[in-house]
Amino acid sequence: LEGNFKDVPMDKINPLAFWYYLEAQDAIKNPSWKRRIHRFMPSLEKETVYGLHDALYMAQLAYVDTVEEVQMGLADYDGAKYELVYCTTEGMPREPAHFLAIKKEGTVPAA
């Protein structure tokens, strides 16, 4: 327990009170409670869901093993509208694997 809560002074926590707190929260936050909470969440527009899907697809491409797989993923995505500019698949500490792709078509916004 102390390994997970290093910043919390464990000598000030009553273990019995902590146990009862966990039991009380478990009784409240059961699967039925979670369904009720999610039922009243605001709904998403279809365009928002499509945008999230597109962003997740692009993020997933950074985890493939080779540059060729990134190129194939970009070719399969959105009618091959993206061109790979830079790609590295070797992840290092503080330097994750990543790629840079730009859209082939479209107008440049005015500055």
Short mmCIF file of N, CA, C and O in Angstrom, two decimals:
data_model
loop_
_atom_site.label_atom_id
_atom_site.label_comp_id
_atom_site.label_asym_id
_atom_site.label_seq_id
_atom_site.Cartn_x
_atom_site.Cartn_y
_atom_site.Cartn_z
N LEU A 1 0.83 -1.19 0.00
CA LEU A 1 0.00 0.00 0.00
C LEU A 1 0.87 1.25 0.00
O LEU A 1 0.57 2.20 -0.71
N GLU A 2 1.93 1.23 0.76
CA GLU A 2 2.79 2.40 0.83
C GLU A 2 3.51 2.66 -0.49
O GLU A 2 3.84 3.79 -0.80
N GLY A 3 3.74 1.62 -1.26
CA GLY A 3 4.38 1.81 -2.55
C GLY A 3 3.52 2.60 -3.52
O GLY A 3 4.03 3.34 -4.35
N ASN A 4 2.20 2.45 -3.44
CA ASN A 4 1.30 3.16 -4.33
C ASN A 4 0.94 4.55 -3.84
O ASN A 4 0.55 5.40 -4.62
N PHE A 5 1.05 4.78 -2.55
CA PHE A 5 0.67 6.06 -1.95
C PHE A 5 1.87 6.65 -1.21
O PHE A 5 1.81 6.88 0.00
N LYS A 6 2.94 6.93 -1.92
CA LYS A 6 4.17 7.41 -1.29
C LYS A 6 4.00 8.80 -0.67
O LYS A 6 4.62 9.10 0.34
N ASP A 7 3.16 9.64 -1.27
CA ASP A 7 3.00 11.01 -0.78
C ASP A 7 1.97 11.12 0.34
O ASP A 7 1.83 12.19 0.93
N VAL A 8 1.25 10.07 0.62
CA VAL A 8 0.21 10.10 1.65
C VAL A 8 0.80 9.61 2.97
O VAL A 8 1.39 8.53 3.02
N PRO A 9 0.65 10.39 4.02
CA PRO A 9 1.17 9.92 5.32
C PRO A 9 0.30 8.76 5.83
O PRO A 9 -0.82 8.96 6.30
N MET A 10 0.82 7.56 5.74
CA MET A 10 0.04 6.37 6.08
C MET A 10 -0.25 6.26 7.59
O MET A 10 -1.19 5.59 7.98
N ASP A 11 0.55 6.92 8.40
CA ASP A 11 0.31 6.85 9.85
C ASP A 11 -0.95 7.63 10.26
O ASP A 11 -1.48 7.44 11.34
N LYS A 12 -1.46 8.50 9.36
CA LYS A 12 -2.65 9.28 9.67
C LYS A 12 -3.93 8.62 9.15
O LYS A 12 -5.02 9.14 9.36
N ILE A 13 -3.80 7.50 8.46
CA ILE A 13 -4.98 6.82 7.91
C ILE A 13 -5.36 5.66 8.82
O ILE A 13 -4.53 4.81 9.14
N ASN A 14 -6.62 5.66 9.20
CA ASN A 14 -7.15 4.57 10.01
C ASN A 14 -7.53 3.43 9.06
O ASN A 14 -8.42 3.59 8.22
N PRO A 15 -6.88 2.27 9.15
CA PRO A 15 -7.17 1.18 8.21
C PRO A 15 -8.63 0.73 8.25
O PRO A 15 -9.20 0.40 7.21
N LEU A 16 -9.24 0.72 9.42
CA LEU A 16 -10.63 0.29 9.52
C LEU A 16 -11.56 1.29 8.82
O LEU A 16 -12.47 0.90 8.09
N ALA A 17 -11.31 2.58 9.01
CA ALA A 17 -12.11 3.60 8.33
C ALA A 17 -11.91 3.53 6.82
O ALA A 17 -12.86 3.69 6.04
N PHE A 18 -10.68 3.28 6.39
CA PHE A 18 -10.39 3.16 4.97
C PHE A 18 -11.15 1.97 4.37
O PHE A 18 -11.73 2.07 3.29
N TRP A 19 -11.18 0.85 5.09
CA TRP A 19 -11.91 -0.34 4.63
C TRP A 19 -13.40 -0.04 4.49
O TRP A 19 -14.02 -0.41 3.49
N TYR A 20 -13.98 0.63 5.47
CA TYR A 20 -15.40 0.95 5.41
C TYR A 20 -15.69 1.94 4.28
O TYR A 20 -16.73 1.88 3.64
N TYR A 21 -14.77 2.85 4.03
CA TYR A 21 -14.93 3.78 2.91
C TYR A 21 -14.97 3.02 1.59
O TYR A 21 -15.83 3.26 0.73
N LEU A 22 -14.03 2.08 1.42
CA LEU A 22 -14.02 1.28 0.19
C LEU A 22 -15.30 0.46 0.04
O LEU A 22 -15.86 0.37 -1.06
N GLU A 23 -15.78 -0.12 1.12
CA GLU A 23 -17.01 -0.89 1.07
C GLU A 23 -18.20 0.00 0.70
O GLU A 23 -19.07 -0.39 -0.08
N ALA A 24 -18.28 1.18 1.28
CA ALA A 24 -19.39 2.10 0.99
C ALA A 24 -19.35 2.54 -0.48
O ALA A 24 -20.39 2.57 -1.15
N GLN A 25 -18.16 2.85 -0.99
CA GLN A 25 -18.05 3.26 -2.39
C GLN A 25 -18.37 2.12 -3.33
O GLN A 25 -18.98 2.32 -4.38
N ASP A 26 -17.98 0.92 -2.96
CA ASP A 26 -18.28 -0.25 -3.78
C ASP A 26 -19.78 -0.51 -3.83
O ASP A 26 -20.32 -0.92 -4.86
N ALA A 27 -20.47 -0.26 -2.73
CA ALA A 27 -21.92 -0.46 -2.71
C ALA A 27 -22.63 0.58 -3.57
O ALA A 27 -23.65 0.30 -4.19
N ILE A 28 -22.09 1.80 -3.61
CA ILE A 28 -22.71 2.87 -4.39
C ILE A 28 -22.40 2.70 -5.88
O ILE A 28 -23.27 2.77 -6.73
N LYS A 29 -21.13 2.48 -6.18
CA LYS A 29 -20.67 2.48 -7.57
C LYS A 29 -20.65 1.07 -8.15
O LYS A 29 -19.64 0.57 -8.61
N ASN A 30 -21.80 0.45 -8.14
CA ASN A 30 -21.94 -0.89 -8.71
C ASN A 30 -22.27 -0.77 -10.20
O ASN A 30 -22.44 0.33 -10.72
N PRO A 31 -22.38 -1.87 -10.93
CA PRO A 31 -22.68 -1.79 -12.37
C PRO A 31 -23.98 -1.05 -12.69
O PRO A 31 -24.06 -0.34 -13.69
N SER A 32 -24.98 -1.17 -11.83
CA SER A 32 -26.22 -0.46 -12.07
C SER A 32 -26.00 1.05 -11.99
O SER A 32 -26.53 1.82 -12.80
N TRP A 33 -25.23 1.50 -11.01
CA TRP A 33 -24.92 2.92 -10.87
C TRP A 33 -24.17 3.42 -12.11
O TRP A 33 -24.46 4.50 -12.63
N LYS A 34 -23.22 2.64 -12.58
CA LYS A 34 -22.43 3.04 -13.75
C LYS A 34 -23.30 3.16 -14.99
O LYS A 34 -23.14 4.07 -15.80
N ARG A 35 -24.27 2.23 -15.16
CA ARG A 35 -25.19 2.33 -16.29
C ARG A 35 -26.03 3.60 -16.20
O ARG A 35 -26.27 4.27 -17.20
N ARG A 36 -26.50 3.94 -15.01
CA ARG A 36 -27.31 5.15 -14.84
C ARG A 36 -26.49 6.40 -15.17
O ARG A 36 -26.99 7.33 -15.80
N ILE A 37 -25.26 6.43 -14.73
CA ILE A 37 -24.40 7.58 -14.99
C ILE A 37 -24.18 7.74 -16.49
O ILE A 37 -24.29 8.84 -17.04
N HIS A 38 -23.87 6.65 -17.19
CA HIS A 38 -23.58 6.73 -18.62
C HIS A 38 -24.83 6.96 -19.45
O HIS A 38 -24.76 7.50 -20.54
N ARG A 39 -25.99 6.59 -18.93
CA ARG A 39 -27.23 6.80 -19.67
C ARG A 39 -27.50 8.28 -19.86
O ARG A 39 -28.04 8.70 -20.88
N PHE A 40 -27.14 9.09 -18.90
CA PHE A 40 -27.44 10.51 -18.95
C PHE A 40 -26.26 11.36 -19.41
O PHE A 40 -26.29 12.58 -19.28
N MET A 41 -25.24 10.73 -19.94
CA MET A 41 -24.12 11.48 -20.52
C MET A 41 -24.62 12.15 -21.80
O MET A 41 -25.49 11.62 -22.49
N PRO A 42 -24.09 13.31 -22.13
CA PRO A 42 -24.54 13.96 -23.37
C PRO A 42 -24.14 13.11 -24.58
O PRO A 42 -23.06 12.52 -24.62
N SER A 43 -25.02 13.06 -25.55
CA SER A 43 -24.74 12.26 -26.74
C SER A 43 -23.75 12.99 -27.64
O SER A 43 -23.59 14.22 -27.56
N LEU A 44 -23.10 12.24 -28.50
CA LEU A 44 -22.12 12.80 -29.42
C LEU A 44 -22.74 12.91 -30.81
O LEU A 44 -23.51 12.06 -31.22
N GLU A 45 -22.34 13.94 -31.51
CA GLU A 45 -22.75 14.08 -32.90
C GLU A 45 -21.97 13.08 -33.75
O GLU A 45 -20.86 12.67 -33.40
N LYS A 46 -22.54 12.70 -34.86
CA LYS A 46 -21.91 11.71 -35.74
C LYS A 46 -20.56 12.22 -36.25
O LYS A 46 -19.60 11.45 -36.34
N GLU A 47 -20.45 13.50 -36.56
CA GLU A 47 -19.20 14.06 -37.06
C GLU A 47 -18.10 13.98 -36.01
O GLU A 47 -16.93 13.75 -36.33
N THR A 48 -18.46 14.14 -34.73
CA THR A 48 -17.48 14.03 -33.64
C THR A 48 -16.94 12.62 -33.55
O THR A 48 -15.74 12.40 -33.39
N VAL A 49 -17.82 11.64 -33.67
CA VAL A 49 -17.39 10.24 -33.61
C VAL A 49 -16.49 9.92 -34.79
O VAL A 49 -15.46 9.25 -34.63
N TYR A 50 -16.84 10.41 -35.97
CA TYR A 50 -15.99 10.17 -37.14
C TYR A 50 -14.62 10.82 -36.96
O TYR A 50 -13.59 10.25 -37.33
N GLY A 51 -14.60 12.02 -36.39
CA GLY A 51 -13.33 12.70 -36.14
C GLY A 51 -12.47 11.94 -35.13
O GLY A 51 -11.26 11.83 -35.29
N LEU A 52 -13.10 11.39 -34.09
CA LEU A 52 -12.37 10.59 -33.12
C LEU A 52 -11.80 9.33 -33.76
O LEU A 52 -10.68 8.92 -33.49
N HIS A 53 -12.60 8.70 -34.62
CA HIS A 53 -12.13 7.49 -35.32
C HIS A 53 -10.92 7.82 -36.18
O HIS A 53 -9.94 7.08 -36.19
N ASP A 54 -10.98 8.92 -36.91
CA ASP A 54 -9.86 9.31 -37.76
C ASP A 54 -8.60 9.57 -36.94
O ASP A 54 -7.51 9.15 -37.29
N ALA A 55 -8.75 10.27 -35.82
CA ALA A 55 -7.61 10.56 -34.97
C ALA A 55 -7.02 9.28 -34.38
O ALA A 55 -5.79 9.12 -34.32
N LEU A 56 -7.87 8.36 -33.96
CA LEU A 56 -7.38 7.10 -33.41
C LEU A 56 -6.68 6.25 -34.47
O LEU A 56 -5.70 5.57 -34.19
N TYR A 57 -7.19 6.27 -35.70
CA TYR A 57 -6.55 5.52 -36.78
C TYR A 57 -5.14 6.05 -37.02
O TYR A 57 -4.19 5.28 -37.13
N MET A 58 -5.00 7.36 -37.07
CA MET A 58 -3.68 7.95 -37.29
C MET A 58 -2.75 7.68 -36.12
O MET A 58 -1.57 7.42 -36.30
N ALA A 59 -3.27 7.74 -34.90
CA ALA A 59 -2.44 7.47 -33.73
C ALA A 59 -1.98 6.02 -33.71
O ALA A 59 -0.86 5.72 -33.30
N GLN A 60 -2.83 5.11 -34.15
CA GLN A 60 -2.49 3.69 -34.16
C GLN A 60 -1.36 3.39 -35.15
O GLN A 60 -0.58 2.46 -34.95
N LEU A 61 -1.27 4.18 -36.21
CA LEU A 61 -0.21 3.95 -37.20
C LEU A 61 1.19 4.13 -36.61
O LEU A 61 2.15 3.56 -37.11
N ALA A 62 1.33 4.91 -35.58
CA ALA A 62 2.65 5.11 -34.97
C ALA A 62 3.16 3.84 -34.29
O ALA A 62 4.34 3.75 -33.98
N TYR A 63 2.29 2.86 -34.08
CA TYR A 63 2.69 1.64 -33.37
C TYR A 63 3.00 0.47 -34.30
O TYR A 63 3.27 -0.62 -33.83
N VAL A 64 2.96 0.67 -35.61
CA VAL A 64 3.30 -0.42 -36.51
C VAL A 64 4.82 -0.61 -36.51
O VAL A 64 5.57 0.24 -36.04
N ASP A 65 5.27 -1.72 -37.09
CA ASP A 65 6.67 -2.10 -36.96
C ASP A 65 7.60 -1.53 -38.03
O ASP A 65 8.79 -1.36 -37.79
N THR A 66 7.09 -1.25 -39.21
CA THR A 66 7.97 -0.80 -40.30
C THR A 66 7.42 0.46 -40.95
O THR A 66 6.22 0.77 -40.85
N VAL A 67 8.30 1.15 -41.66
CA VAL A 67 7.90 2.35 -42.40
C VAL A 67 6.94 1.97 -43.52
O VAL A 67 6.00 2.72 -43.82
N GLU A 68 7.14 0.81 -44.11
CA GLU A 68 6.25 0.37 -45.19
C GLU A 68 4.81 0.18 -44.69
O GLU A 68 3.86 0.50 -45.40
N GLU A 69 4.65 -0.30 -43.46
CA GLU A 69 3.31 -0.45 -42.89
C GLU A 69 2.66 0.91 -42.66
O GLU A 69 1.45 1.06 -42.84
N VAL A 70 3.45 1.90 -42.27
CA VAL A 70 2.92 3.26 -42.12
C VAL A 70 2.46 3.77 -43.47
O VAL A 70 1.36 4.33 -43.62
N GLN A 71 3.28 3.57 -44.51
CA GLN A 71 2.91 4.01 -45.85
C GLN A 71 1.65 3.31 -46.34
O GLN A 71 0.77 3.94 -46.95
N MET A 72 1.54 2.01 -46.09
CA MET A 72 0.33 1.27 -46.49
C MET A 72 -0.88 1.78 -45.72
O MET A 72 -1.98 1.92 -46.28
N GLY A 73 -0.72 2.06 -44.44
CA GLY A 73 -1.82 2.59 -43.64
C GLY A 73 -2.29 3.94 -44.14
O GLY A 73 -3.49 4.21 -44.19
N LEU A 74 -1.35 4.81 -44.52
CA LEU A 74 -1.72 6.11 -45.07
C LEU A 74 -2.38 5.96 -46.44
O LEU A 74 -3.28 6.72 -46.79
N ALA A 75 -1.92 4.98 -47.22
CA ALA A 75 -2.53 4.74 -48.54
C ALA A 75 -3.96 4.25 -48.40
O ALA A 75 -4.82 4.58 -49.23
N ASP A 76 -4.24 3.48 -47.35
CA ASP A 76 -5.60 2.97 -47.14
C ASP A 76 -6.51 3.97 -46.47
O ASP A 76 -7.73 3.79 -46.44
N TYR A 77 -5.97 5.05 -45.94
CA TYR A 77 -6.74 5.99 -45.13
C TYR A 77 -7.26 7.14 -45.97
O TYR A 77 -6.50 7.82 -46.65
N ASP A 78 -8.54 7.39 -45.93
CA ASP A 78 -9.19 8.57 -46.49
C ASP A 78 -8.80 8.81 -47.95
O ASP A 78 -8.49 9.93 -48.35
N GLY A 79 -8.81 7.76 -48.75
CA GLY A 79 -8.53 7.91 -50.17
C GLY A 79 -7.11 8.31 -50.50
O GLY A 79 -6.87 8.98 -51.50
N ALA A 80 -6.16 7.92 -49.69
CA ALA A 80 -4.73 8.18 -49.92
C ALA A 80 -4.44 9.67 -50.09
O ALA A 80 -3.71 10.08 -50.97
N LYS A 81 -5.01 10.49 -49.21
CA LYS A 81 -4.82 11.94 -49.30
C LYS A 81 -3.59 12.42 -48.55
O LYS A 81 -3.30 13.60 -48.56
N TYR A 82 -2.88 11.52 -47.88
CA TYR A 82 -1.74 11.93 -47.05
C TYR A 82 -0.44 11.40 -47.62
O TYR A 82 -0.38 10.30 -48.15
N GLU A 83 0.60 12.21 -47.51
CA GLU A 83 1.93 11.81 -47.96
C GLU A 83 2.86 11.77 -46.76
O GLU A 83 2.91 12.71 -45.95
N LEU A 84 3.62 10.71 -46.63
CA LEU A 84 4.55 10.54 -45.53
C LEU A 84 5.78 11.39 -45.76
O LEU A 84 6.45 11.28 -46.77
N VAL A 85 6.08 12.26 -44.80
CA VAL A 85 7.24 13.14 -44.90
C VAL A 85 8.40 12.59 -44.08
O VAL A 85 9.54 12.57 -44.54
N TYR A 86 8.10 12.15 -42.87
CA TYR A 86 9.14 11.64 -41.97
C TYR A 86 8.55 10.51 -41.15
O TYR A 86 7.40 10.58 -40.74
N CYS A 87 9.37 9.50 -40.89
CA CYS A 87 8.88 8.39 -40.08
C CYS A 87 10.05 7.71 -39.38
O CYS A 87 11.09 7.48 -39.98
N THR A 88 9.86 7.41 -38.11
CA THR A 88 10.80 6.59 -37.37
C THR A 88 10.00 5.59 -36.56
O THR A 88 8.99 5.92 -35.97
N THR A 89 10.42 4.35 -36.60
CA THR A 89 9.71 3.29 -35.88
C THR A 89 10.47 2.82 -34.65
O THR A 89 10.03 1.92 -33.96
N GLU A 90 11.61 3.44 -34.39
CA GLU A 90 12.39 3.06 -33.22
C GLU A 90 12.03 3.97 -32.05
O GLU A 90 12.27 5.17 -32.10
N GLY A 91 11.45 3.40 -31.03
CA GLY A 91 11.11 4.17 -29.84
C GLY A 91 12.26 4.17 -28.86
O GLY A 91 12.88 3.15 -28.59
N MET A 92 12.57 5.33 -28.35
CA MET A 92 13.61 5.50 -27.35
C MET A 92 13.00 6.21 -26.14
O MET A 92 11.94 6.81 -26.25
N PRO A 93 13.66 6.16 -24.99
CA PRO A 93 13.14 6.93 -23.86
C PRO A 93 13.06 8.42 -24.22
O PRO A 93 14.00 8.99 -24.76
N ARG A 94 11.92 9.00 -23.94
CA ARG A 94 11.63 10.41 -24.23
C ARG A 94 11.59 10.71 -25.72
O ARG A 94 11.53 11.87 -26.12
N GLU A 95 11.68 9.72 -26.59
CA GLU A 95 11.56 9.88 -28.04
C GLU A 95 10.75 8.72 -28.59
O GLU A 95 11.32 7.73 -29.08
N PRO A 96 9.43 8.79 -28.53
CA PRO A 96 8.62 7.68 -29.02
C PRO A 96 8.66 7.61 -30.55
O PRO A 96 9.02 8.57 -31.23
N ALA A 97 8.33 6.46 -31.07
CA ALA A 97 8.21 6.31 -32.51
C ALA A 97 7.11 7.23 -33.00
O ALA A 97 6.09 7.41 -32.34
N HIS A 98 7.31 7.85 -34.16
CA HIS A 98 6.33 8.79 -34.68
C HIS A 98 6.49 8.96 -36.17
O HIS A 98 7.46 8.50 -36.76
N PHE A 99 5.51 9.63 -36.77
CA PHE A 99 5.60 9.95 -38.19
C PHE A 99 4.97 11.31 -38.43
O PHE A 99 4.20 11.81 -37.62
N LEU A 100 5.32 11.90 -39.57
CA LEU A 100 4.76 13.17 -39.98
C LEU A 100 4.21 12.99 -41.38
O LEU A 100 4.93 12.58 -42.30
N ALA A 101 2.93 13.27 -41.54
CA ALA A 101 2.28 13.15 -42.84
C ALA A 101 1.54 14.45 -43.12
O ALA A 101 1.00 15.08 -42.22
N ILE A 102 1.54 14.84 -44.40
CA ILE A 102 0.81 16.04 -44.79
C ILE A 102 -0.23 15.68 -45.84
O ILE A 102 -0.11 14.67 -46.54
N LYS A 103 -1.28 16.52 -45.93
CA LYS A 103 -2.32 16.29 -46.92
C LYS A 103 -1.81 16.67 -48.28
O LYS A 103 -1.16 17.70 -48.47
N LYS A 104 -2.10 15.83 -49.28
CA LYS A 104 -1.65 16.10 -50.64
C LYS A 104 -2.46 17.19 -51.32
O LYS A 104 -1.94 17.93 -52.12
N GLU A 105 -3.73 17.26 -51.02
CA GLU A 105 -4.59 18.21 -51.71
C GLU A 105 -5.16 19.21 -50.74
O GLU A 105 -5.09 19.05 -49.53
N GLY A 106 -5.75 20.27 -51.29
CA GLY A 106 -6.34 21.28 -50.45
C GLY A 106 -5.62 22.60 -50.63
O GLY A 106 -4.54 22.68 -51.23
N THR A 107 -6.21 23.62 -50.09
CA THR A 107 -5.61 24.94 -50.21
C THR A 107 -4.91 25.29 -48.90
O THR A 107 -5.28 24.85 -47.85
N VAL A 108 -3.91 26.11 -49.03
CA VAL A 108 -3.17 26.58 -47.88
C VAL A 108 -3.94 27.76 -47.30
O VAL A 108 -4.29 28.69 -48.04
N PRO A 109 -4.24 27.76 -46.01
CA PRO A 109 -4.96 28.90 -45.44
C PRO A 109 -4.15 30.18 -45.50
O PRO A 109 -2.93 30.17 -45.39
N ALA A 110 -4.85 31.28 -45.72
CA ALA A 110 -4.18 32.58 -45.79
C ALA A 110 -3.63 32.96 -44.42
O ALA A 110 -4.25 32.71 -43.40
N ALA A 111 -2.46 33.56 -44.43
CA ALA A 111 -1.81 33.95 -43.17
C ALA A 111 -2.34 35.26 -42.65
O ALA A 111 -2.90 36.05 -43.26
#
